[in-house]
Short mmCIF file of C-alpha atoms and ligand atoms in Angstrom, two decimals:
data_model
loop_
_atom_site.label_atom_id
_atom_site.label_comp_id
_atom_site.label_asym_id
_atom_site.label_seq_id
_atom_site.Cartn_x
_atom_site.Cartn_y
_atom_site.Cartn_z
CA MET A 246 25.42 113.23 89.09
CA GLY A 247 24.19 110.89 91.82
CA ASN A 248 21.73 113.54 92.93
CA LEU A 249 20.64 114.15 89.37
CA VAL A 250 19.91 110.45 88.90
CA LYS A 251 17.91 110.56 92.09
CA THR A 252 15.98 113.65 91.08
CA ILE A 253 15.03 112.33 87.69
CA HIS A 254 14.35 108.73 88.58
CA SER A 255 13.81 108.75 92.28
CA CYS A 256 11.75 105.71 93.00
CA LEU A 257 12.99 105.10 96.53
CA THR A 258 12.30 107.03 99.69
CA ASP A 259 15.04 108.28 101.98
CA MET A 260 13.82 105.73 104.53
CA GLU A 261 14.32 102.90 102.07
CA ILE A 262 17.83 104.07 101.21
CA GLU A 263 18.67 104.42 104.91
CA ALA A 264 17.31 100.93 105.62
CA TYR A 265 19.49 99.48 102.85
CA GLN A 266 22.56 101.28 104.16
CA ARG A 267 21.85 100.15 107.73
CA ASP A 268 20.67 96.55 107.17
CA GLY A 269 22.52 95.64 103.98
CA TYR A 270 19.34 94.52 102.20
CA LEU A 271 16.02 96.01 101.15
CA LEU A 272 12.73 94.32 100.25
CA ILE A 273 10.71 96.19 97.62
CA ARG A 274 7.20 94.91 96.91
CA ASN A 275 5.76 94.86 93.37
CA ALA A 276 8.85 96.15 91.59
CA LEU A 277 8.34 93.93 88.55
CA ASN A 278 5.13 93.36 86.59
CA SER A 279 3.53 90.07 85.62
CA ASP A 280 4.84 90.19 82.03
CA GLU A 281 8.39 90.58 83.32
CA ILE A 282 7.92 87.66 85.71
CA SER A 283 6.47 85.51 82.88
CA ASP A 284 9.46 86.36 80.69
CA LEU A 285 11.89 85.25 83.40
CA LYS A 286 9.93 82.04 84.03
CA LYS A 287 10.10 81.25 80.31
CA ALA A 288 13.87 81.74 80.27
CA VAL A 289 14.35 79.67 83.44
CA ALA A 290 12.30 76.81 81.93
CA ALA A 291 14.60 76.86 78.89
CA GLN A 292 17.70 76.92 81.11
CA ILE A 293 16.47 73.90 83.07
CA SER A 294 15.65 71.94 79.96
CA SER A 295 19.19 72.48 78.66
CA LEU A 296 20.86 71.56 81.97
CA ASN A 297 22.93 68.73 80.54
CA ASP A 298 23.99 70.55 77.40
CA THR A 299 25.51 73.73 78.78
CA THR A 300 28.82 74.65 80.37
CA THR A 301 27.10 76.79 83.00
CA GLY A 302 24.19 74.73 84.39
CA TYR A 303 24.55 72.63 87.54
CA ASP A 304 22.33 70.55 89.78
CA PHE A 305 23.79 71.26 93.21
CA GLU A 306 21.61 68.59 94.78
CA SER A 307 23.35 66.04 92.60
CA LEU A 308 26.77 67.54 93.45
CA ALA A 309 25.93 67.32 97.16
CA ASN A 310 24.89 63.69 96.77
CA GLN A 311 28.15 62.90 95.02
CA LEU A 312 30.14 64.82 97.63
CA TRP A 313 28.62 63.14 100.67
CA SER A 314 27.97 59.66 99.33
CA GLY A 315 31.67 58.85 99.25
CA SER A 316 31.77 58.27 95.50
CA ASP A 317 35.25 58.64 94.02
CA GLU A 318 34.23 61.10 91.37
CA ILE A 319 32.11 64.18 91.18
CA LYS A 320 30.57 64.89 87.81
CA ALA A 321 28.47 67.69 86.41
CA GLY A 322 27.95 66.85 82.72
CA ASN A 323 29.38 69.57 80.49
CA ALA A 324 29.44 72.26 83.16
CA ASP A 325 32.94 73.61 83.73
CA ARG A 326 32.88 76.62 86.05
CA PHE A 327 34.03 74.79 89.18
CA GLU A 328 36.99 72.48 89.64
CA LEU A 329 34.88 69.82 91.27
CA GLU A 330 37.45 67.07 91.79
CA LEU A 331 39.75 69.48 93.59
CA TYR A 332 36.85 70.93 95.57
CA LYS A 333 35.86 67.43 96.66
CA HIS A 334 39.36 66.90 98.05
CA LEU A 335 39.19 70.23 99.84
CA ALA A 336 35.81 69.40 101.39
CA GLU A 337 37.05 65.94 102.44
CA SER A 338 39.94 67.46 104.29
CA ASP A 339 37.79 70.16 105.92
CA PRO A 340 36.86 68.85 109.39
CA ASP A 341 33.74 71.06 109.52
CA ALA A 342 32.40 70.22 106.08
CA ARG A 343 29.03 68.50 106.17
CA ALA A 344 25.77 68.30 104.27
CA LEU A 345 23.69 71.43 104.83
CA ARG A 346 20.17 70.10 104.68
CA ASP A 347 17.14 71.61 106.37
CA ILE A 348 15.86 68.15 107.19
CA PRO A 349 19.11 66.72 108.57
CA ASN A 350 18.10 63.09 108.18
CA ALA A 351 16.47 63.43 104.80
CA PRO A 352 17.60 60.59 102.57
CA ILE A 353 20.43 61.60 100.28
CA GLU A 354 18.49 60.12 97.38
CA GLY A 355 15.20 61.99 97.66
CA ASP A 356 12.19 62.20 95.41
CA ASN A 357 14.04 63.53 92.36
CA PRO A 358 15.02 66.75 94.11
CA MET A 359 17.01 69.30 92.14
CA PHE A 360 18.85 72.46 93.14
CA PHE A 361 19.37 73.97 89.72
CA TYR A 362 21.94 76.71 89.19
CA ASP A 363 22.83 78.54 86.01
CA ALA A 364 24.41 81.85 85.10
CA ALA A 365 24.92 84.39 82.31
CA GLY A 366 21.48 83.73 80.86
CA TRP A 367 21.44 87.27 79.47
CA ARG A 368 23.79 86.08 76.74
CA LYS A 369 21.20 83.64 75.45
CA TYR A 370 17.74 84.83 76.41
CA LYS A 371 16.23 88.12 75.29
CA GLU A 372 13.67 87.69 78.07
CA ILE A 373 16.43 88.01 80.69
CA ARG A 374 18.07 90.94 78.88
CA GLY A 375 14.72 92.71 78.73
CA VAL A 376 14.16 92.57 82.49
CA ALA A 377 17.80 93.02 83.52
CA PHE A 378 18.43 96.03 81.26
CA ASP A 379 15.06 97.67 80.60
CA SER A 380 12.85 97.19 83.68
CA LYS A 381 12.85 99.54 86.66
CA LEU A 382 15.72 97.58 88.21
CA PRO A 383 18.72 99.58 86.89
CA SER A 384 17.17 102.88 87.99
CA ILE A 385 16.34 101.47 91.43
CA CYS A 386 19.89 100.17 91.90
CA ALA A 387 21.53 103.39 90.66
CA ASN A 388 19.33 105.31 93.06
CA LEU A 389 20.07 102.96 95.96
CA MET A 390 23.85 103.04 95.48
CA ASP A 391 23.97 106.70 94.41
CA SER A 392 25.83 105.68 91.30
CA SER A 393 26.18 107.79 88.16
CA TYR A 394 26.24 104.68 85.96
CA LEU A 395 25.73 100.93 86.20
CA ASN A 396 27.24 97.96 84.45
CA PHE A 397 25.46 94.62 84.46
CA TRP A 398 27.76 91.96 85.86
CA GLU A 399 25.80 88.72 85.62
CA ASP A 400 22.51 86.98 86.20
CA THR A 401 22.21 83.76 88.16
CA THR A 402 19.35 81.28 88.45
CA PHE A 403 18.56 79.28 91.60
CA VAL A 404 15.74 76.72 91.52
CA LYS A 405 14.84 74.24 94.26
CA THR A 406 12.23 71.69 93.27
CA PRO A 407 9.84 70.21 95.89
CA ASN A 408 11.52 68.08 98.56
CA THR A 409 14.98 69.60 98.08
CA PRO A 410 16.23 70.07 101.65
CA GLN A 411 19.61 71.35 100.46
CA ARG A 412 20.29 74.81 101.88
CA THR A 413 22.22 77.52 100.06
CA ALA A 414 25.16 77.89 102.45
CA PHE A 415 25.67 81.33 103.92
CA HIS A 416 28.10 83.31 101.82
CA GLN A 417 29.13 86.82 100.80
CA ASP A 418 29.06 87.66 97.11
CA LEU A 419 32.03 89.99 96.66
CA THR A 420 34.67 87.27 96.63
CA TYR A 421 32.86 85.32 93.87
CA PHE A 422 33.36 88.24 91.48
CA GLN A 423 36.41 89.65 89.69
CA ILE A 424 35.78 93.12 91.07
CA LYS A 425 36.93 95.59 93.72
CA GLY A 426 34.87 98.46 95.06
CA GLY A 427 31.79 99.08 97.14
CA LYS A 428 28.93 99.92 94.79
CA CYS A 429 27.71 96.52 93.77
CA CYS A 430 24.28 95.18 94.60
CA ILE A 431 22.40 92.00 93.95
CA VAL A 432 18.70 91.92 93.09
CA TRP A 433 17.07 88.64 94.14
CA ILE A 434 13.89 87.97 92.19
CA PRO A 435 11.46 85.25 93.29
CA LEU A 436 9.41 83.73 90.49
CA ASP A 437 7.22 81.74 92.91
CA PRO A 438 5.82 82.65 96.33
CA VAL A 439 8.63 81.89 98.77
CA LYS A 440 8.26 81.22 102.48
CA LYS A 441 10.53 79.87 105.16
CA ASN A 442 9.69 76.25 104.34
CA THR A 443 10.14 76.66 100.57
CA GLY A 444 13.57 78.29 100.56
CA ALA A 445 13.16 81.90 101.64
CA MET A 446 16.24 84.11 101.55
CA GLN A 447 18.04 84.79 104.81
CA TYR A 448 20.23 87.83 105.42
CA ILE A 449 22.46 88.60 108.38
CA ARG A 450 21.30 92.06 109.18
CA GLY A 451 24.13 94.61 109.12
CA SER A 452 26.80 92.07 108.11
CA HIS A 453 27.97 94.34 105.24
CA LEU A 454 29.21 96.68 107.97
CA TRP A 455 31.51 94.03 109.45
CA LYS A 456 33.82 95.13 106.59
CA THR A 457 35.35 91.66 106.52
CA GLN A 458 35.76 89.74 103.29
CA PHE A 459 35.08 86.00 103.43
CA ALA A 460 36.10 83.27 101.03
CA PRO A 461 33.49 82.00 98.56
CA ASN A 462 32.09 78.48 98.97
CA LEU A 463 30.28 76.11 96.61
CA PHE A 464 26.84 76.79 98.23
CA ILE A 465 26.42 73.17 99.37
CA THR A 466 29.06 73.35 102.10
CA GLN A 467 31.11 76.14 103.65
CA THR A 468 34.44 74.81 102.44
CA PRO A 469 36.18 77.71 100.64
CA MET A 470 36.81 77.54 96.91
CA LEU A 471 40.21 76.57 95.64
CA ASP A 472 42.73 79.46 95.72
CA ALA A 473 40.44 81.66 97.82
CA GLN A 474 42.57 83.87 100.05
CA ASP A 475 40.07 85.38 102.45
CA PRO A 476 39.12 83.64 105.69
CA LYS A 477 36.33 81.08 105.82
CA LEU A 478 32.98 82.32 107.14
CA PRO A 479 32.17 81.42 110.72
CA ASP A 480 29.87 78.37 110.97
CA ILE A 481 26.60 80.31 110.95
CA GLU A 482 24.47 77.24 110.20
CA LEU A 483 25.78 75.57 113.38
CA ASN A 484 25.15 78.57 115.56
CA PRO A 485 22.25 80.55 114.02
CA ASP A 486 21.11 82.14 117.28
CA ALA A 487 24.39 84.03 117.53
CA TYR A 488 23.48 86.04 114.42
CA ASP A 489 20.73 88.48 113.54
CA ILE A 490 19.28 86.37 110.73
CA VAL A 491 16.28 87.81 108.91
CA THR A 492 14.19 85.41 106.82
CA ILE A 493 12.07 87.13 104.17
CA ASP A 494 8.86 85.79 102.63
CA ALA A 495 8.36 87.21 99.14
CA ASN A 496 6.05 86.92 96.14
CA PRO A 497 6.62 87.17 92.40
CA GLY A 498 6.97 90.88 91.59
CA ASP A 499 8.80 91.59 94.85
CA ILE A 500 12.57 91.98 94.86
CA ILE A 501 15.16 91.88 97.62
CA ILE A 502 18.31 93.91 96.98
CA HIS A 503 21.42 93.19 99.00
CA ASP A 504 24.83 94.79 99.28
CA VAL A 505 27.70 92.77 97.82
CA MET A 506 29.15 92.41 101.36
CA THR A 507 25.94 91.20 103.06
CA ILE A 508 26.08 87.60 104.24
CA HIS A 509 23.11 85.62 103.03
CA GLY A 510 21.87 82.13 102.24
CA SER A 511 18.58 80.31 101.90
CA GLY A 512 16.72 77.34 103.25
CA GLY A 513 15.78 74.12 101.52
CA ASN A 514 12.46 73.61 99.82
CA MET A 515 10.53 71.28 102.08
CA SER A 516 7.19 71.56 100.33
CA ASN A 517 5.83 68.54 98.47
CA ASP A 518 4.39 70.42 95.57
CA GLN A 519 5.85 73.93 95.20
CA THR A 520 8.91 74.67 93.11
CA ARG A 521 10.98 77.62 94.23
CA ARG A 522 12.39 79.48 91.22
CA ALA A 523 14.48 82.62 91.61
CA MET A 524 16.97 84.74 89.68
CA SER A 525 19.61 87.19 90.83
CA PHE A 526 20.84 90.18 88.84
CA ARG A 527 24.14 91.76 89.80
CA TYR A 528 24.79 95.44 89.07
CA CYS A 529 28.07 97.33 89.45
CA GLY A 530 28.28 101.06 90.08
CA ASP A 531 30.79 103.78 89.36
CA ASP A 532 33.49 102.83 91.91
CA ILE A 533 33.81 99.24 90.72
CA ARG A 534 37.04 98.19 89.02
CA TYR A 535 38.07 94.89 87.49
CA TYR A 536 40.21 92.68 89.72
CA ASP A 537 41.23 89.14 88.79
CA ARG A 538 40.53 87.78 92.26
CA PRO A 539 42.04 84.42 93.25
CA GLY A 540 39.26 81.95 94.06
CA ALA A 541 36.54 83.88 92.19
CA ILE A 542 34.32 81.85 89.85
CA PRO A 543 35.48 82.14 86.22
CA GLN A 544 33.06 84.27 84.19
CA PRO A 545 31.59 82.35 81.25
CA TYR A 546 31.64 83.62 77.65
CA ILE A 547 34.04 86.52 78.32
CA THR A 548 35.30 88.13 75.11
CA ASP A 549 37.36 91.11 76.38
CA HIS A 550 40.31 90.82 78.70
CA LEU A 551 40.32 93.60 81.30
CA GLU A 552 43.36 94.49 83.37
CA ASP A 553 43.20 94.88 87.12
CA GLY A 554 42.09 98.39 88.04
CA GLU A 555 40.21 99.06 84.78
CA PRO A 556 36.58 100.19 84.89
CA LEU A 557 34.12 97.66 83.45
CA TYR A 558 34.16 99.30 80.02
CA SER A 559 33.44 96.20 78.01
CA LYS A 560 30.58 94.63 76.11
CA ASP A 561 30.87 91.77 78.58
CA TYR A 562 29.40 94.11 81.19
CA PRO A 563 26.65 96.07 79.42
CA LEU A 564 26.14 99.66 80.48
CA VAL A 565 22.51 99.62 81.60
CA TRP A 566 22.26 103.00 83.30
CA PRO A 567 21.77 105.84 82.52
CA LYS A 568 19.87 105.48 79.26
CA PRO A 569 20.51 107.93 76.42
CA THR A 570 16.78 108.70 76.46
CA PRO A 571 14.33 107.59 79.16
CA ASP A 572 12.31 105.30 76.88
CA MET A 573 15.21 103.75 75.03
CA LYS A 574 15.49 99.97 75.28
CA ILE A 575 18.98 98.60 75.73
CA ALA A 576 18.25 94.88 75.45
CA PRO A 577 17.59 94.90 71.66
CA LEU A 578 21.09 96.33 71.07
CA PHE A 579 22.52 92.97 72.09
CA LYS A 580 22.07 90.63 69.19
CA ASN A 581 23.94 87.66 67.85
CA ASP A 582 27.45 89.00 67.49
CA TYR A 583 28.75 87.52 70.68
CA LEU A 584 25.70 86.08 72.34
CA VAL A 585 25.76 82.36 72.82
CA GLU A 586 22.67 81.00 71.04
O1 AKG B 1259 18.48 81.72 95.83
C1 AKG B 1259 19.35 81.27 96.57
O2 AKG B 1259 19.22 80.22 97.19
C2 AKG B 1259 20.65 81.98 96.75
C3 AKG B 1259 20.73 83.31 96.06
C4 AKG B 1259 22.03 83.99 96.27
O3 AKG B 1259 22.88 83.57 97.02
C5 AKG B 1259 22.34 85.20 95.52
O4 AKG B 1259 21.49 85.64 94.76
O5 AKG B 1259 23.43 85.76 95.69
#
């Protein structure tokens, strides 16, 4: 079936597939069109404007300020995906925990910087569903992972406004997700031109082949999440020259796909006037099974309870590949029955 998928929808060359297998990431230029990028920008603007009203939206810059300023509490409005008070205690007792800012001495209170994070936007925004389910992306990912089918796991939004020196700490995605298996990839989608000084993505080339699982962190420091059972990542930020770190400039339309085991992070946005908006789509292939992993981030809006070892046969994880007919759109099938509007 994998070969059939490739024959019918082959969009990638053998060299691209080999590069992905060797490096653990692949940059593809012009994979999305301008209408698709506009749709995602529209959805991201709506997510940002509802930051304080949702259970999924965070400003990590504000969390970092609260973590490092010594305040007793750490608050994130209505957002409830992370146990922040407990995480604060963990970070305080972690001798290596520190602010990860690309301008080390930047004032903690900057010029209204924001590192916005949100997730599961597909449940609310048809614009995200349209691109995640009905663009070229599912066929590219099925081709890349040689998978006979694909479930959509989640979308995530990462925005760094001008003068936000907060890095995205190096991390590995697998341990954030309630899954086991190898065929999972993440499509990173810039919505603005991104360069090293505005928060370009950084990948440790070949790190998926280390075959080591590392504990998830909260992106603003490397302290592992509560209950995480895998070891903490080495301190890559302290010792970058010891790693083969590749920093990738990208433009809207381009995508960077990485393997779920590839270690990656991103820089701060040091520009005065350019916002850095990006989304990530996460696709699971045919060897992925549900696994209620300790330390993984709780999935929002879940309606079906899966048991460990079950395939992702659930409307919580839409089947986005293959399509019954090549031109069929999947996004319109998802209406109001369980979408959060
Ligand atoms: O955009 C970023 O800063 C981080 C993105 C990321 O870690 C991811 O997509 O998995």
